Amino acid sequence: MSLPVTVTFMLADWIVKGLKDGTLERVGGVIREVGSKHIVTWLREQIPNNSTVNQLGELGRSVQLTQEILQVTSAVSILNLGVSVIGFAVIAQRLKELEQRLQQAQKLLNNINRKIDLSFYANFRAAIELATNAFTMTKTENRRSSALQAINRFLEAEHIYTEYTDIEIEQKSQIADEYLLTLSLAYLAEARCYLELEEHDTALRRFQEGSIVIGSRIQKYVKLLLTFNPAVYLQPQFRGQIDLRRLTRIYQWLDPTLDENAVFDMQRMNLFMLAQDPNNSKWVQSIPGAIWDSEIDWVGKAIWDDPKPQIYARLPKTLAVMESMIETNRRFESYQTEVQAISKLGISFHDWLKLTPSTEIKPDSAELIYIIPSKPL
């Protein structure tokens, strides 16, 4: 059956032009029209092929330029661009990374006699192994039965990590983001099971429900990291690291109607407040533990030492954390459009996984393929 999509290593010139002039935008794993929000392209990561000959240098440079326009290479997220390339093996690896990060955090939290409950990560890993085994079974009834058992465990993980996330955000904790990301993986693993079973409608519903749960909590976390005076991120010492454009993109995720002028107007009084308090004493006293916690981060320091240099040094990284969380949320939400496309195009999930350029030679630098529908969806 001929599908109404083009699969290519190269974006069409009209899409590149649209990204440059602002009529198109990348949101997570899709490129869409800014006005109508119609999808014009899905993005999918590719495993680099080092065996490809280097006779495609000019094409490779063009691919790299396109990816810079997409700002994919600068976007750090625990989730892949497409649900089709984040299978159970990838989820297991991401989960392992999060667990290791929490184990490192535990060493710091020991200083205030606080424990992190890591026990359920073992159950989550077991659920992933159960799901992996389920979809290698040949008998349909066995495959479905095992998959449903795995789904029940993923549902349990969702409830547990939602509670953990809420507790950590309420406490303004430095590990709230780790639980948020774990929660994202739990929803993703469940939805992936339904996709493997070709239950597209149920997978879509779970992505939609998960987006509400995850998005609302990421919003709280981002607002927490902005602090009561976000103008602190625009201090002169961050010239070349943080600019108004980056701060504006964060605010636009919270409120798409805002532009740079609006964000600057919001910060006028905040900048004045910083000037009135050159030591930023009020801001330092109110800073959330998610950025800097004196009980954890000031252990062994003299009481007369000034913590501000250490706090300020963390702000560029804190802004990057906000950007990463927003990117993760957008990628999770874009999975919905991928599932909707599968249903609308009338193909199976497994056929969607197999989509690849049929005639093009893969350039060395091509890390993405682009799935372009014959008309925007």
Tab-separated table of N, CA and C in Angstrom, residues 24-95:
chain	number	residue	atom	x	y	z
A	24	LEU	N	6.787	28.307	10.602
A	24	LEU	CA	6.804	26.946	11.128
A	24	LEU	C	7.625	26.930	12.407
A	25	GLU	N	7.355	25.947	13.268
A	25	GLU	CA	8.090	25.822	14.522
A	25	GLU	C	8.256	24.356	14.868
A	26	ARG	N	9.361	24.063	15.548
A	26	ARG	CA	9.525	22.709	16.095
A	26	ARG	C	8.987	22.699	17.505
A	27	VAL	N	8.115	21.766	17.795
A	27	VAL	CA	7.585	21.578	19.150
A	27	VAL	C	7.760	20.110	19.492
A	28	GLY	N	8.738	19.804	20.329
A	28	GLY	CA	9.024	18.410	20.628
A	28	GLY	C	9.496	17.703	19.384
A	29	GLY	N	8.809	16.627	19.022
A	29	GLY	CA	9.214	15.819	17.889
A	29	GLY	C	8.463	16.109	16.607
A	30	VAL	N	7.846	17.282	16.507
A	30	VAL	CA	7.119	17.621	15.283
A	30	VAL	C	7.484	19.026	14.827
A	31	ILE	N	7.292	19.262	13.537
A	31	ILE	CA	7.325	20.609	12.983
A	31	ILE	C	5.905	20.937	12.571
A	32	ARG	N	5.419	22.096	12.971
A	32	ARG	CA	4.026	22.425	12.704
A	32	ARG	C	3.895	23.878	12.267
A	33	GLU	N	2.756	24.182	11.648
A	33	GLU	CA	2.433	25.555	11.283
A	33	GLU	C	2.131	26.350	12.546
A	34	VAL	N	2.693	27.533	12.661
A	34	VAL	CA	2.514	28.334	13.873
A	34	VAL	C	1.053	28.723	14.064
A	35	GLY	N	0.372	29.121	12.981
A	35	GLY	CA	-1.008	29.585	13.108
A	35	GLY	C	-2.006	28.474	13.330
A	36	SER	N	-2.042	27.506	12.416
A	36	SER	CA	-3.059	26.449	12.462
A	36	SER	C	-2.689	25.296	13.388
A	37	LYS	N	-1.397	25.186	13.732
A	37	LYS	CA	-0.857	24.075	14.538
A	37	LYS	C	-0.907	22.741	13.791
A	38	HIS	N	-1.129	22.753	12.490
A	38	HIS	CA	-1.125	21.527	11.695
A	38	HIS	C	0.305	20.987	11.582
A	39	ILE	N	0.422	19.669	11.650
A	39	ILE	CA	1.734	19.023	11.593
A	39	ILE	C	2.180	18.895	10.146
A	40	VAL	N	3.419	19.324	9.864
A	40	VAL	CA	3.966	19.168	8.519
A	40	VAL	C	5.103	18.142	8.484
A	41	THR	N	5.653	17.791	9.643
A	41	THR	CA	6.759	16.824	9.679
A	41	THR	C	6.864	16.200	11.065
A	42	TRP	N	7.144	14.885	11.081
A	42	TRP	CA	7.556	14.221	12.312
A	42	TRP	C	9.056	13.981	12.255
A	43	LEU	N	9.706	14.107	13.397
A	43	LEU	CA	11.149	13.891	13.485
A	43	LEU	C	11.414	12.544	14.146
A	44	ARG	N	12.426	11.866	13.649
A	44	ARG	CA	12.798	10.581	14.250
A	44	ARG	C	14.321	10.463	14.257
A	45	GLU	N	14.893	10.169	15.437
A	45	GLU	CA	16.335	9.984	15.512
A	45	GLU	C	16.762	8.736	14.758
A	46	GLN	N	17.996	8.769	14.275
A	46	GLN	CA	18.580	7.624	13.599
A	46	GLN	C	19.900	7.260	14.264
A	47	ILE	N	20.234	5.981	14.242
A	47	ILE	CA	21.533	5.538	14.734
A	47	ILE	C	22.569	5.904	13.683
A	48	PRO	N	23.648	6.634	14.069
A	48	PRO	CA	24.657	7.027	13.083
A	48	PRO	C	25.243	5.820	12.361
A	49	ASN	N	25.447	5.973	11.079
A	49	ASN	CA	26.006	4.894	10.257
A	49	ASN	C	27.407	5.287	9.811
A	50	ASN	N	28.410	4.827	10.530
A	50	ASN	CA	29.776	5.239	10.249
A	50	ASN	C	30.344	4.607	8.984
A	51	SER	N	29.634	3.609	8.441
A	51	SER	CA	30.137	2.927	7.250
A	51	SER	C	29.828	3.692	5.971
A	52	THR	N	28.953	4.731	6.070
A	52	THR	CA	28.593	5.475	4.876
A	52	THR	C	29.806	6.231	4.349
A	53	VAL	N	30.006	6.219	3.037
A	53	VAL	CA	31.158	6.897	2.456
A	53	VAL	C	31.020	8.395	2.630
A	54	ASN	N	32.166	9.120	2.582
A	54	ASN	CA	32.175	10.548	2.852
A	54	ASN	C	32.014	11.383	1.584
A	55	GLN	N	31.425	10.806	0.523
A	55	GLN	CA	31.251	11.563	-0.702
A	55	GLN	C	30.070	12.529	-0.622
A	56	LEU	N	29.378	12.526	0.532
A	56	LEU	CA	28.191	13.370	0.681
A	56	LEU	C	28.465	14.553	1.600
A	57	GLY	N	29.661	15.119	1.525
A	57	GLY	CA	30.042	16.188	2.435
A	57	GLY	C	29.122	17.385	2.384
A	58	GLU	N	28.766	17.825	1.161
A	58	GLU	CA	27.902	18.995	1.033
A	58	GLU	C	26.531	18.709	1.628
A	59	LEU	N	25.994	17.514	1.371
A	59	LEU	CA	24.712	17.112	1.935
A	59	LEU	C	24.806	17.048	3.450
A	60	GLY	N	25.919	16.531	3.954
A	60	GLY	CA	26.107	16.445	5.397
A	60	GLY	C	26.094	17.804	6.056
A	61	ARG	N	26.748	18.775	5.411
A	61	ARG	CA	26.760	20.136	5.973
A	61	ARG	C	25.364	20.720	5.974
A	62	SER	N	24.590	20.399	4.935
A	62	SER	CA	23.212	20.880	4.868
A	62	SER	C	22.358	20.269	5.967
A	63	VAL	N	22.566	18.956	6.227
A	63	VAL	CA	21.838	18.281	7.307
A	63	VAL	C	22.163	18.920	8.648
A	64	GLN	N	23.455	19.195	8.879
A	64	GLN	CA	23.860	19.793	10.153
A	64	GLN	C	23.235	21.174	10.323
A	65	LEU	N	23.202	21.963	9.239
A	65	LEU	CA	22.594	23.282	9.296
A	65	LEU	C	21.122	23.188	9.650
A	66	THR	N	20.423	22.233	9.022
A	66	THR	CA	18.997	22.049	9.304
A	66	THR	C	18.765	21.715	10.768
A	67	GLN	N	19.611	20.856	11.343
A	67	GLN	CA	19.442	20.469	12.739
A	67	GLN	C	19.737	21.641	13.674
A	68	GLU	N	20.630	22.536	13.256
A	68	GLU	CA	20.872	23.742	14.053
A	68	GLU	C	19.642	24.644	14.025
A	69	ILE	N	18.995	24.747	12.842
A	69	ILE	CA	17.771	25.534	12.741
A	69	ILE	C	16.689	24.950	13.643
A	70	LEU	N	16.635	23.628	13.698
A	70	LEU	CA	15.645	22.956	14.543
A	70	LEU	C	15.954	23.090	16.021
A	71	GLN	N	17.217	23.430	16.354
A	71	GLN	CA	17.686	23.505	17.741
A	71	GLN	C	17.506	22.174	18.459
A	72	VAL	N	17.628	21.088	17.700
A	72	VAL	CA	17.520	19.760	18.298
A	72	VAL	C	18.791	19.415	19.057
A	73	THR	N	19.943	19.776	18.479
A	73	THR	CA	21.215	19.391	19.093
A	73	THR	C	21.435	20.079	20.426
A	74	SER	N	20.794	21.244	20.631
A	74	SER	CA	20.970	21.958	21.890
A	74	SER	C	19.919	21.592	22.926
A	75	ALA	N	18.912	20.830	22.510
A	75	ALA	CA	17.829	20.477	23.421
A	75	ALA	C	18.160	19.189	24.162
A	76	VAL	N	18.251	19.290	25.471
A	76	VAL	CA	18.567	18.122	26.292
A	76	VAL	C	17.268	17.594	26.889
A	77	SER	N	16.970	16.344	26.633
A	77	SER	CA	15.750	15.738	27.158
A	77	SER	C	15.992	14.268	27.395
A	78	ILE	N	15.315	13.734	28.393
A	78	ILE	CA	15.440	12.300	28.670
A	78	ILE	C	14.620	11.488	27.672
A	79	LEU	N	13.688	12.134	26.963
A	79	LEU	CA	12.841	11.443	25.996
A	79	LEU	C	13.358	11.660	24.575
A	80	ASN	N	13.176	10.658	23.730
A	80	ASN	CA	13.504	10.801	22.322
A	80	ASN	C	12.454	11.655	21.626
A	81	LEU	N	12.761	12.060	20.392
A	81	LEU	CA	11.830	12.901	19.643
A	81	LEU	C	10.564	12.149	19.268
A	82	GLY	N	10.686	10.853	18.969
A	82	GLY	CA	9.517	10.095	18.559
A	82	GLY	C	9.272	8.893	19.442
A	83	VAL	N	8.008	8.574	19.654
A	83	VAL	CA	7.671	7.398	20.463
A	83	VAL	C	8.137	6.124	19.774
A	84	SER	N	8.311	6.196	18.458
A	84	SER	CA	8.715	5.016	17.695
A	84	SER	C	10.153	4.597	17.967
A	85	VAL	N	10.974	5.488	18.518
A	85	VAL	CA	12.376	5.134	18.756
A	85	VAL	C	12.730	5.100	20.238
A	86	ILE	N	11.726	5.090	21.094
A	86	ILE	CA	12.007	4.970	22.530
A	86	ILE	C	11.306	3.708	23.027
A	87	GLY	N	11.907	2.579	22.693
A	87	GLY	CA	11.373	1.293	23.095
A	87	GLY	C	11.738	0.948	24.521
A	88	PHE	N	11.445	-0.269	24.914
A	88	PHE	CA	11.645	-0.664	26.312
A	88	PHE	C	13.122	-0.669	26.710
A	89	ALA	N	14.017	-0.998	25.779
A	89	ALA	CA	15.448	-0.982	26.096
A	89	ALA	C	15.915	0.435	26.407
A	90	VAL	N	15.423	1.404	25.637
A	90	VAL	CA	15.782	2.807	25.875
A	90	VAL	C	15.194	3.284	27.194
A	91	ILE	N	13.940	2.927	27.456
A	91	ILE	CA	13.310	3.311	28.725
A	91	ILE	C	14.092	2.744	29.902
A	92	ALA	N	14.514	1.498	29.793
A	92	ALA	CA	15.290	0.871	30.873
A	92	ALA	C	16.595	1.609	31.108
A	93	GLN	N	17.264	2.035	30.037
A	93	GLN	CA	18.519	2.764	30.177
A	93	GLN	C	18.299	4.123	30.821
A	94	ARG	N	17.248	4.821	30.400
A	94	ARG	CA	16.935	6.131	31.006
A	94	ARG	C	16.601	5.966	32.489
A	95	LEU	N	15.870	4.911	32.809
A	95	LEU	CA	15.505	4.657	34.201
A	95	LEU	C	16.751	4.401	35.044
